[in-house]
Amino acid sequence: MSANDVTRSPAPAAEPDLRAAGLKAMRAALPGVFPEGDLDLRDGRLGEDLVEIGLTSVWGALWAREGLAPRDRSLVTLGLLIGLGAETELRTHVRIARTNGLTEDEIAEVVYHSAGYAGFPAAVAARTAAREALGDQ
């Protein structure tokens, strides 16, 4: 094999600023919650870097990706959080789903649908969390 036979891969694209992309995606999902400009999300307590990790790895690397519309990402996220029994996160993501265009009826359908796959107890817990998030207790 000669040097001319070697296929060179293109130079890697510049690494995106995942923190900036994460802040942009998070602000779009939760309008009015985070002020403009750079934010220090650390609180000086145990595990304070968890929010920063989520900002770059979840919001920057996942929510900021092309390929799925925010509305679709919300549908997927609601289903996953219901299946995981993650009611605290679900409360936040119900509000995000509304921002991303899901109606209350569509959120209810996600809860109903989850009963068949994640189980009835998970669906009941999700319904409670969604009601709390929407102020409908």
C-alpha atoms as a printed R data frame, in Angstrom:
    type eleno elety resid chain resno       x      y      z
1   ATOM     1    CA   MET     A     1   0.000  0.000  0.000
2   ATOM     2    CA   SER     A     2   1.456  3.321 -0.994
3   ATOM     3    CA   ALA     A     3   0.994  6.653  0.715
4   ATOM     4    CA   ASN     A     4  -1.438  7.571 -2.043
5   ATOM     5    CA   ASP     A     5  -3.716  4.650 -1.067
6   ATOM     6    CA   VAL     A     6  -4.289  5.903  2.465
7   ATOM     7    CA   THR     A     7  -7.616  7.589  2.925
8   ATOM     8    CA   ARG     A     8  -7.401 10.415  5.349
9   ATOM     9    CA   SER     A     9 -10.366 11.271  7.446
10  ATOM    10    CA   PRO     A    10 -11.330 14.920  7.519
11  ATOM    11    CA   ALA     A    11 -10.215 17.012 10.436
12  ATOM    12    CA   PRO     A    12 -12.676 16.801 13.298
13  ATOM    13    CA   ALA     A    13 -15.171 19.614 13.455
14  ATOM    14    CA   ALA     A    14 -14.613 22.193 16.103
15  ATOM    15    CA   GLU     A    15 -16.084 20.991 19.368
16  ATOM    16    CA   PRO     A    16 -19.284 22.895 20.118
17  ATOM    17    CA   ASP     A    17 -19.581 24.959 23.252
18  ATOM    18    CA   LEU     A    18 -21.917 22.544 25.036
19  ATOM    19    CA   ARG     A    19 -22.411 24.844 28.008
20  ATOM    20    CA   ALA     A    20 -23.566 27.744 25.815
21  ATOM    21    CA   ALA     A    21 -25.768 25.408 23.760
22  ATOM    22    CA   GLY     A    22 -27.157 23.973 26.994
23  ATOM    23    CA   LEU     A    23 -27.998 27.390 28.402
24  ATOM    24    CA   LYS     A    24 -29.744 28.338 25.160
25  ATOM    25    CA   ALA     A    25 -31.785 25.108 25.079
26  ATOM    26    CA   MET     A    26 -32.637 25.320 28.787
27  ATOM    27    CA   ARG     A    27 -33.754 28.943 28.491
28  ATOM    28    CA   ALA     A    28 -35.942 28.038 25.509
29  ATOM    29    CA   ALA     A    29 -37.535 25.169 27.455
30  ATOM    30    CA   LEU     A    30 -38.045 27.186 30.631
31  ATOM    31    CA   PRO     A    31 -38.623 30.778 29.498
32  ATOM    32    CA   GLY     A    32 -38.191 33.422 32.149
33  ATOM    33    CA   VAL     A    33 -36.598 31.052 34.660
34  ATOM    34    CA   PHE     A    34 -32.938 31.798 33.943
35  ATOM    35    CA   PRO     A    35 -31.667 35.359 33.437
36  ATOM    36    CA   GLU     A    36 -29.585 36.207 30.378
37  ATOM    37    CA   GLY     A    37 -25.821 36.103 30.578
38  ATOM    38    CA   ASP     A    38 -23.549 33.523 32.107
39  ATOM    39    CA   LEU     A    39 -24.883 31.707 35.147
40  ATOM    40    CA   ASP     A    40 -23.160 30.113 38.098
41  ATOM    41    CA   LEU     A    41 -25.425 27.168 38.890
42  ATOM    42    CA   ARG     A    42 -23.308 25.890 41.762
43  ATOM    43    CA   ASP     A    43 -24.663 26.278 45.288
44  ATOM    44    CA   GLY     A    44 -21.613 25.311 47.376
45  ATOM    45    CA   ARG     A    45 -23.268 22.148 48.653
46  ATOM    46    CA   LEU     A    46 -22.663 18.443 48.131
47  ATOM    47    CA   GLY     A    47 -22.945 17.436 44.490
48  ATOM    48    CA   GLU     A    48 -23.048 21.011 43.268
49  ATOM    49    CA   ASP     A    49 -21.500 20.072 39.916
50  ATOM    50    CA   LEU     A    50 -24.481 17.851 39.005
51  ATOM    51    CA   VAL     A    51 -26.391 20.791 37.526
52  ATOM    52    CA   GLU     A    52 -23.360 21.800 35.440
53  ATOM    53    CA   ILE     A    53 -22.991 18.211 34.225
54  ATOM    54    CA   GLY     A    54 -26.663 18.183 33.239
55  ATOM    55    CA   LEU     A    55 -26.317 21.547 31.537
56  ATOM    56    CA   THR     A    56 -23.576 20.322 29.213
57  ATOM    57    CA   SER     A    57 -24.403 16.635 28.803
58  ATOM    58    CA   VAL     A    58 -28.203 16.723 28.726
59  ATOM    59    CA   TRP     A    59 -29.148 20.244 27.601
60  ATOM    60    CA   GLY     A    60 -26.056 20.982 25.497
61  ATOM    61    CA   ALA     A    61 -25.343 17.576 23.968
62  ATOM    62    CA   LEU     A    62 -28.912 16.238 23.695
63  ATOM    63    CA   TRP     A    63 -31.633 18.910 23.770
64  ATOM    64    CA   ALA     A    64 -29.597 21.228 21.523
65  ATOM    65    CA   ARG     A    65 -29.153 18.522 18.855
66  ATOM    66    CA   GLU     A    66 -30.938 18.627 15.541
67  ATOM    67    CA   GLY     A    67 -32.906 15.556 14.527
68  ATOM    68    CA   LEU     A    68 -35.920 15.792 16.805
69  ATOM    69    CA   ALA     A    69 -38.084 18.815 17.420
70  ATOM    70    CA   PRO     A    70 -38.319 19.984 21.042
71  ATOM    71    CA   ARG     A    71 -41.945 18.773 21.092
72  ATOM    72    CA   ASP     A    72 -40.834 15.263 20.125
73  ATOM    73    CA   ARG     A    73 -38.017 15.323 22.677
74  ATOM    74    CA   SER     A    74 -40.609 16.224 25.308
75  ATOM    75    CA   LEU     A    75 -42.788 13.241 24.363
76  ATOM    76    CA   VAL     A    76 -39.811 10.887 24.613
77  ATOM    77    CA   THR     A    77 -38.605 12.442 27.861
78  ATOM    78    CA   LEU     A    78 -42.017 12.216 29.537
79  ATOM    79    CA   GLY     A    79 -42.293  8.530 28.668
80  ATOM    80    CA   LEU     A    80 -38.791  7.785 29.938
81  ATOM    81    CA   LEU     A    81 -39.265  9.691 33.182
82  ATOM    82    CA   ILE     A    82 -42.570  7.917 33.823
83  ATOM    83    CA   GLY     A    83 -40.906  4.552 33.214
84  ATOM    84    CA   LEU     A    84 -38.079  5.470 35.579
85  ATOM    85    CA   GLY     A    85 -40.465  6.682 38.276
86  ATOM    86    CA   ALA     A    86 -38.652 10.024 38.301
87  ATOM    87    CA   GLU     A    87 -41.521 12.211 39.499
88  ATOM    88    CA   THR     A    88 -39.343 15.164 40.537
89  ATOM    89    CA   GLU     A    89 -37.881 15.482 37.046
90  ATOM    90    CA   LEU     A    90 -41.277 14.709 35.528
91  ATOM    91    CA   ARG     A    91 -42.809 17.773 37.192
92  ATOM    92    CA   THR     A    92 -40.266 20.005 35.482
93  ATOM    93    CA   HIS     A    93 -40.590 18.232 32.151
94  ATOM    94    CA   VAL     A    94 -44.391 18.517 32.168
95  ATOM    95    CA   ARG     A    95 -43.908 22.294 32.246
96  ATOM    96    CA   ILE     A    96 -41.259 22.018 29.522
97  ATOM    97    CA   ALA     A    97 -43.642 19.890 27.441
98  ATOM    98    CA   ARG     A    98 -46.268 22.649 27.651
99  ATOM    99    CA   THR     A    99 -43.657 25.182 26.506
100 ATOM   100    CA   ASN     A   100 -42.810 22.834 23.638
101 ATOM   101    CA   GLY     A   101 -46.423 22.742 22.475
102 ATOM   102    CA   LEU     A   102 -47.940 19.658 24.098
103 ATOM   103    CA   THR     A   103 -51.493 20.112 25.347
104 ATOM   104    CA   GLU     A   104 -52.739 18.854 28.689
105 ATOM   105    CA   ASP     A   105 -54.741 16.220 26.816
106 ATOM   106    CA   GLU     A   106 -51.592 15.000 25.054
107 ATOM   107    CA   ILE     A   107 -49.706 14.838 28.348
108 ATOM   108    CA   ALA     A   108 -52.596 12.805 29.774
109 ATOM   109    CA   GLU     A   109 -52.334 10.441 26.786
110 ATOM   110    CA   VAL     A   110 -48.634  9.908 27.539
111 ATOM   111    CA   VAL     A   111 -49.603  9.005 31.112
112 ATOM   112    CA   TYR     A   112 -52.325  6.620 29.905
113 ATOM   113    CA   HIS     A   113 -50.009  5.020 27.369
114 ATOM   114    CA   SER     A   114 -47.319  4.540 30.006
115 ATOM   115    CA   ALA     A   115 -49.712  2.438 32.111
116 ATOM   116    CA   GLY     A   116 -49.439 -0.329 29.533
117 ATOM   117    CA   TYR     A   117 -45.646 -0.275 29.369
118 ATOM   118    CA   ALA     A   118 -44.342  1.075 32.683
119 ATOM   119    CA   GLY     A   119 -47.204 -0.193 34.850
120 ATOM   120    CA   PHE     A   120 -50.259  1.249 36.496
121 ATOM   121    CA   PRO     A   121 -48.473  2.441 39.680
122 ATOM   122    CA   ALA     A   122 -45.970  4.410 37.581
123 ATOM   123    CA   ALA     A   123 -48.814  5.966 35.604
124 ATOM   124    CA   VAL     A   124 -50.677  6.971 38.782
125 ATOM   125    CA   ALA     A   125 -47.515  8.556 40.209
126 ATOM   126    CA   ALA     A   126 -46.962 10.351 36.895
127 ATOM   127    CA   ARG     A   127 -50.544 11.629 36.887
128 ATOM   128    CA   THR     A   128 -50.032 13.054 40.374
129 ATOM   129    CA   ALA     A   129 -46.748 14.708 39.369
130 ATOM   130    CA   ALA     A   130 -48.300 16.146 36.189
131 ATOM   131    CA   ARG     A   131 -51.271 17.515 38.119
132 ATOM   132    CA   GLU     A   132 -48.912 19.183 40.593
133 ATOM   133    CA   ALA     A   133 -46.804 20.649 37.789
134 ATOM   134    CA   LEU     A   134 -49.893 22.039 36.070
135 ATOM   135    CA   GLY     A   135 -51.422 23.315 39.289
136 ATOM   136    CA   ASP     A   136 -54.358 20.907 38.966
137 ATOM   137    CA   GLN     A   137 -54.425 18.955 42.198
